[in-house]
Coordinates of C-alpha atoms in Angstrom, one line a residue:
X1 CA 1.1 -18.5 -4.3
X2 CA 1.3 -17.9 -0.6
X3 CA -2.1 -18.7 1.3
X4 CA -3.8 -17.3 4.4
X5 CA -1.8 -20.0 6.7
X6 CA 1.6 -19.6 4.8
X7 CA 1.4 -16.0 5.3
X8 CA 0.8 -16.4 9.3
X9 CA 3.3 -18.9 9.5
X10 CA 6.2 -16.5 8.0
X11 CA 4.8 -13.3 9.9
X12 CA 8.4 -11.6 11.5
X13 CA 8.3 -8.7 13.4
X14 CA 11.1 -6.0 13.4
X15 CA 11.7 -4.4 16.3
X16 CA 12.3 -0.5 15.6
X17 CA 11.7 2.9 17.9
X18 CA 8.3 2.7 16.0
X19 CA 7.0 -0.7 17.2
X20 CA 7.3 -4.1 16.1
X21 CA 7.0 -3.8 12.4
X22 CA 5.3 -7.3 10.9
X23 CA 6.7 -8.2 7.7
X24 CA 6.7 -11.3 5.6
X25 CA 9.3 -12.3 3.3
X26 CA 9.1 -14.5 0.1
X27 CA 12.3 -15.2 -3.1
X28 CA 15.8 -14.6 -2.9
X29 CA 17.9 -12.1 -4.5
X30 CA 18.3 -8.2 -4.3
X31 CA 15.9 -6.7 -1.9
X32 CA 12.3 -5.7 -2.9
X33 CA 9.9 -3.6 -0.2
X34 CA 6.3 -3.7 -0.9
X35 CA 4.4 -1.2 0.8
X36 CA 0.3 -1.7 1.0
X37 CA -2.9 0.7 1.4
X38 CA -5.5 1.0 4.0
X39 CA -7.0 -1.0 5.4
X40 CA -4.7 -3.4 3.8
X41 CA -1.3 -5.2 5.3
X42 CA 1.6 -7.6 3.6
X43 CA -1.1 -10.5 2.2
X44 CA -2.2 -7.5 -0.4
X45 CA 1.0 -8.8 -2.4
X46 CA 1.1 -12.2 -2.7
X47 CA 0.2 -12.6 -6.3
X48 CA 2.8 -9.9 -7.2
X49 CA 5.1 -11.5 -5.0
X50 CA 4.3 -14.8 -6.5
X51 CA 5.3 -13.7 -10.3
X52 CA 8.8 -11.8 -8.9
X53 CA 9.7 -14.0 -6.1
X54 CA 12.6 -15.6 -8.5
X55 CA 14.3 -12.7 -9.0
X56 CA 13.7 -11.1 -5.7
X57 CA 14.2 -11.1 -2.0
X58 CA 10.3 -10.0 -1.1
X59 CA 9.8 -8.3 2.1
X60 CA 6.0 -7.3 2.5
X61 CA 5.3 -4.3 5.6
X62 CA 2.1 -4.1 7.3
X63 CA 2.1 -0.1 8.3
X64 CA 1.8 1.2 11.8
X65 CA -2.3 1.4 12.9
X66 CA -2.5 -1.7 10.0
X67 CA -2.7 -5.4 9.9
X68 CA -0.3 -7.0 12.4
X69 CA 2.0 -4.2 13.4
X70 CA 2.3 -3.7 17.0
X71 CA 2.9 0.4 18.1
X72 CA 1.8 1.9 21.2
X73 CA -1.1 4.1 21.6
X74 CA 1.1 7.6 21.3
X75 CA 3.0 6.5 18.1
X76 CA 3.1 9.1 15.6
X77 CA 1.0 7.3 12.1
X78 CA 1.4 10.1 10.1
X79 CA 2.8 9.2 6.5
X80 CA 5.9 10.8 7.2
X81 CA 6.2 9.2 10.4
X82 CA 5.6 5.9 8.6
X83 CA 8.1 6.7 6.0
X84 CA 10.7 7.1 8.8
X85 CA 9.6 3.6 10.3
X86 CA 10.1 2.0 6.9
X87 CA 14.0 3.8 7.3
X88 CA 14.0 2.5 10.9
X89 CA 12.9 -1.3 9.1
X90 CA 15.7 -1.7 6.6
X91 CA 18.2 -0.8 9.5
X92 CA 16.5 -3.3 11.7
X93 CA 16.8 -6.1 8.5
X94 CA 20.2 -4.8 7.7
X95 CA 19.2 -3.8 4.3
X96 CA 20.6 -0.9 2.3
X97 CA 19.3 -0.3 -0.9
X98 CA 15.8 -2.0 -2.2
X99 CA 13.8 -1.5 -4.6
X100 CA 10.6 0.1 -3.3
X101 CA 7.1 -0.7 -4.5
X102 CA 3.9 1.2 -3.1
X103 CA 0.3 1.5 -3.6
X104 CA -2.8 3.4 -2.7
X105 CA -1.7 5.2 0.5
X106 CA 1.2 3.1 1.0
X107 CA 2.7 5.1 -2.7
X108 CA 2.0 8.5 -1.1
X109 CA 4.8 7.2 2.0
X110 CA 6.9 5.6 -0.6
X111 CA 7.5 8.6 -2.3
X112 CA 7.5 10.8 0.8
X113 CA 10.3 7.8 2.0
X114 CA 11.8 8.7 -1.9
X115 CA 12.6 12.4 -0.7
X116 CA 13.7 12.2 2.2
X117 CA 16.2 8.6 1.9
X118 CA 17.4 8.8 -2.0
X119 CA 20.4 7.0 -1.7
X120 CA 18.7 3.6 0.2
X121 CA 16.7 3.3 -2.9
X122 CA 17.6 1.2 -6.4
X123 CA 14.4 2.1 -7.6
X124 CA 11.0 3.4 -6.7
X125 CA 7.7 1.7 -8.6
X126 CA 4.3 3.9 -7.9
X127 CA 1.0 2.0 -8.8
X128 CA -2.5 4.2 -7.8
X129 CA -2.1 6.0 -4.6
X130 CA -2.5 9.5 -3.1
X131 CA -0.2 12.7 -5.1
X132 CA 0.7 16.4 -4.1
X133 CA -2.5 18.0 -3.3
X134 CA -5.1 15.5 -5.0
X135 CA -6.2 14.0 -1.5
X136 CA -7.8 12.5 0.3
X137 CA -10.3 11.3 -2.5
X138 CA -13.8 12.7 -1.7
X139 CA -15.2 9.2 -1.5
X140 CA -13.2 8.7 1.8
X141 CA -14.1 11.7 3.3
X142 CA -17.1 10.6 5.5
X143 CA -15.3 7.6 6.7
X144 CA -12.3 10.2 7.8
X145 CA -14.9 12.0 9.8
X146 CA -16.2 8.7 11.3
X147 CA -12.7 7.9 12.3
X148 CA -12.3 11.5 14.3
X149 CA -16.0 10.6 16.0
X150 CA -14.4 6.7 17.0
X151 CA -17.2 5.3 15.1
X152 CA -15.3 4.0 11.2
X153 CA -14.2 0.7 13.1
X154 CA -18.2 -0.1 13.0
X155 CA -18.5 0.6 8.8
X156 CA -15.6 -2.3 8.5
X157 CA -17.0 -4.4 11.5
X158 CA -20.1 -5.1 9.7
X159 CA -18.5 -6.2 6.5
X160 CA -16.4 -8.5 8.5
X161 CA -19.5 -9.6 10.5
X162 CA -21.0 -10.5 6.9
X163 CA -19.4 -10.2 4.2
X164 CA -22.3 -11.7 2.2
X165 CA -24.2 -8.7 2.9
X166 CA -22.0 -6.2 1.6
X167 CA -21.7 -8.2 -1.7
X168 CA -25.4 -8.0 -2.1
X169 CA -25.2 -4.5 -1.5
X170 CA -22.2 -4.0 -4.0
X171 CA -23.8 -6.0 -6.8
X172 CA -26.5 -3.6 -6.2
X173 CA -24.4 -0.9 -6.9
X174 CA -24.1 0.6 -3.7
X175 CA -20.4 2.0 -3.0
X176 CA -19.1 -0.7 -0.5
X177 CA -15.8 0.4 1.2
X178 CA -13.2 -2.6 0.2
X179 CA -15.1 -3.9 -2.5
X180 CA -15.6 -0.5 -4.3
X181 CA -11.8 -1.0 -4.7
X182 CA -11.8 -3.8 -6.7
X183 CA -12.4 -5.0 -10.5
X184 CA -12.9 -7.9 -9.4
X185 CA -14.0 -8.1 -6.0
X186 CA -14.4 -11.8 -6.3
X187 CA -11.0 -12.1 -4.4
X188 CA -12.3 -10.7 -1.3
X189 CA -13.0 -14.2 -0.1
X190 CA -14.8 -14.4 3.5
X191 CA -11.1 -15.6 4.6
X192 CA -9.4 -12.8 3.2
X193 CA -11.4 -10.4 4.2
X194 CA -10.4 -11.6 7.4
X195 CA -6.7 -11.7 7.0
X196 CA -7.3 -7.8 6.1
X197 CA -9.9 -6.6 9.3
X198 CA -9.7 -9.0 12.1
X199 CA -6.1 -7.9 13.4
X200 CA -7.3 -3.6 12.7
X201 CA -10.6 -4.7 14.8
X202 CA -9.5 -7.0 17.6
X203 CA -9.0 -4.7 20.3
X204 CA -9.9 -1.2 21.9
X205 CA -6.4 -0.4 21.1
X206 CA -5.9 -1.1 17.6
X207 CA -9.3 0.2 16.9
X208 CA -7.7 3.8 18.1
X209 CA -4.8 3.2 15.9
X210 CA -6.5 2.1 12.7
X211 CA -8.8 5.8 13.4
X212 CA -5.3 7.8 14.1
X213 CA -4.2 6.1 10.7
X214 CA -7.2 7.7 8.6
X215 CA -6.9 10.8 10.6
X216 CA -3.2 11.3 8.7
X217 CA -4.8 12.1 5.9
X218 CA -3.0 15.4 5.1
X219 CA -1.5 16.0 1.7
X220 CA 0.4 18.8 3.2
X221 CA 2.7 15.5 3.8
X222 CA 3.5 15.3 0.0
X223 CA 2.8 18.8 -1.4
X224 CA 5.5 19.6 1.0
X225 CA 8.0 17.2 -0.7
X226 CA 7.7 18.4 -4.1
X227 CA 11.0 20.1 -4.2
X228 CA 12.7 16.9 -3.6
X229 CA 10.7 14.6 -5.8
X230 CA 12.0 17.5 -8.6
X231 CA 15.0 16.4 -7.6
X232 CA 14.4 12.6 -7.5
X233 CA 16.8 10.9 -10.5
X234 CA 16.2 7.4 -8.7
X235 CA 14.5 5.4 -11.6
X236 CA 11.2 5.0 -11.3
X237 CA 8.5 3.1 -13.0
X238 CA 4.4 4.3 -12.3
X239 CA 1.6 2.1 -13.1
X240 CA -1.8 3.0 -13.0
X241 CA -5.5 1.7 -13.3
X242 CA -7.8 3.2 -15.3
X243 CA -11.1 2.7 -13.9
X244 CA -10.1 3.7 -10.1
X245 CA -12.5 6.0 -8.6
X246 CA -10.0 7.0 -6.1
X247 CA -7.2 8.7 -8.1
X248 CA -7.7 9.6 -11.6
X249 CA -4.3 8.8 -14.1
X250 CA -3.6 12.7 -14.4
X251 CA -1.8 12.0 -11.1
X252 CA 0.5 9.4 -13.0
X253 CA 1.0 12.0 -15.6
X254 CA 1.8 14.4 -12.4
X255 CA 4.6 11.8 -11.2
X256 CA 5.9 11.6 -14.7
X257 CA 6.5 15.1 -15.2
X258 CA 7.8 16.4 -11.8
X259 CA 10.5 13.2 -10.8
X260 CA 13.1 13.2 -13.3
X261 CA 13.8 9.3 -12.7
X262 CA 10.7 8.3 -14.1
X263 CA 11.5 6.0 -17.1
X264 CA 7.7 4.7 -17.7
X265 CA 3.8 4.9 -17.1
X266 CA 2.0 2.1 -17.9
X267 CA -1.4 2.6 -17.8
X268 CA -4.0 -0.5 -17.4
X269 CA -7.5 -0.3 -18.5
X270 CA -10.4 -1.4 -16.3
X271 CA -8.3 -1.7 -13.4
X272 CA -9.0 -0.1 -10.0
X273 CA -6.9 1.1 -7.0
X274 CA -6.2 -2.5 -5.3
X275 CA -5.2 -4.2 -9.0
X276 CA -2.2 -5.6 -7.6
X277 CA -4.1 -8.1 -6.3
X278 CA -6.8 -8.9 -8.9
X279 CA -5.0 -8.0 -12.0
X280 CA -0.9 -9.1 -10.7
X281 CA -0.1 -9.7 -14.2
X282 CA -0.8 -5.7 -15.0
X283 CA 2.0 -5.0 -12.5
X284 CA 4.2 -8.0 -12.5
X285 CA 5.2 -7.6 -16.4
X286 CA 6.2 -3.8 -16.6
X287 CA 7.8 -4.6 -12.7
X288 CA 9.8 -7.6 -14.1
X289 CA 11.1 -6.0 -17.2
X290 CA 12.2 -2.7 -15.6
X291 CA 14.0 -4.7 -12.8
X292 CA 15.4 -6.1 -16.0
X293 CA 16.5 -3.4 -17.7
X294 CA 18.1 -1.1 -14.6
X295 CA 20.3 -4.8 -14.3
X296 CA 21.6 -4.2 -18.0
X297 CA 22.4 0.0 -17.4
X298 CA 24.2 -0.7 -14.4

């Protein structure tokens, strides 16, 4: 499984009108897109990336105002503006078609990149993220309006400062942004946690950028795409934790019923919004087998 230093060594940057668009790449075979949540980047995957990497070429994004993405201070971080930049990545790699995998707010761009760029996808896979007009989640409200005060670098500078603190405070039962995320939060290693904040905290800069990335928060972004996701016959497989507290599974059920292509929700108990990580196996299965069976039909 790729490590903290294997996934700085293989860092690439494409170089797009966006910015430079970090990426790391894993497997061989057709292409495969992996699209990550906030505050997340590309090291979100590596356990998913891990089980698929044998039948896949693996290409991991970090989004613009995330990880280790470089954009100026003027770049448009709105969903759809990121869904363009994923376009504007796949040109830059010379890739055509992929299939597109997404999660958490990283599945609200993948399908808003579904509507608007049909024919560069083999198929779309949706685990928990943000649907139509069911967010932003209340829970991430207050740290939205920190982020239009400046002030939501400082909630996620003090975990990094000590992370021991905020596991105290989470085994409490306090509701500790990351953590509150996980099933199993015991992944959220002290050096992971760095992988995730240190490159969204490390300068004035990139502070502004992670803050214009939580002020996109608008679902007019995908209520307004609901005509084309009617349309959408790309296959498409959803899989969904159970115990989020984000997203509840009536928006897989949503997804099912409005984009013809979907062939499948799976839905996994006691997992939260981030189980790609801490429950791979829960994704990598259903992934592997409807890779496998959109081989056989065409």
């Amino acid at each position: 499984m790729m490590d903290v230093r294997t996934f700085h060594a293989h860092r690439r940057f494409a170089n797009t009108a966006s910015g430079r668009i970090a990426y790391v790449e894993e497997g061989e075979g057709l292409p495969a897109v992996f699209i990550p949540g906030v505050p997340l980047n590309g090291f979100h995957w590596r356990r998913v990336i891990d089980g698929v990497r044998r039948v896949r070429r693996c290409i991991a994004l970090d989004l613009m105002g995330l990880g280790y993405t470089e954009i100026g201070a003027t770049q448009d971080v709105s969903f759809t503006a990121q869904a363009h930049m994923i376009a504007q990545t796949l040109d830059a790699l010379g890739l055509d078609r992929v299939d597109l995998v997404g999660n958490d707010s990283g599945g609200a761009i993948a399908q808003i990149f579904a509507a608007h760029y049909p024919h560069r996808l083999s198929t779309l896979t949706l685990t928990n993220c943000d649907v139509h007009d069911g967010w932003p989640p209340p829970q991430v409200l207050p740290l939205i309006e920190m982020a239009r005060r400046g002030t939501a670098w400082e909630i996620y500078q003090a975990l990094l400062d000590d992370p021991g603190a905020a596991r105290v405070r989470f085994e409490r039962g306090e509701s500790v942004p990351l953590f509150r995320a996980f099933a199993d939060p015991s992944v959220l290693t002290d050096e992971v946690i760095r992988v995730y904040l240190e490159p969204v905290l490390a300068t004035a800069e990139r502070k502004a950028n992670f803050h214009r990335y939580w002020l996109g928060f608008d679902n007019a972004q995908t209520v307004r795409i609901e005509p084309q996701l009617r349309k959408l016959h790309v296959p498409t497989l959803v899989v969904w934790g159970l115990a989020d507290i984000f997203f509840d599974v009536k928006w897989a059920h949503w997804l099912q019923r409005t984009i013809p292509g979907v062939v499948r929700v799976v839905e996994v108990p006691d997992a939260k919004l981030f189980f790609p990580e801490d429950r791979p196996q829960a994704l990598i299965e259903p992934l592997l087998a409807f890779w496998r069976s959109r081989s056989r039909i065409s």
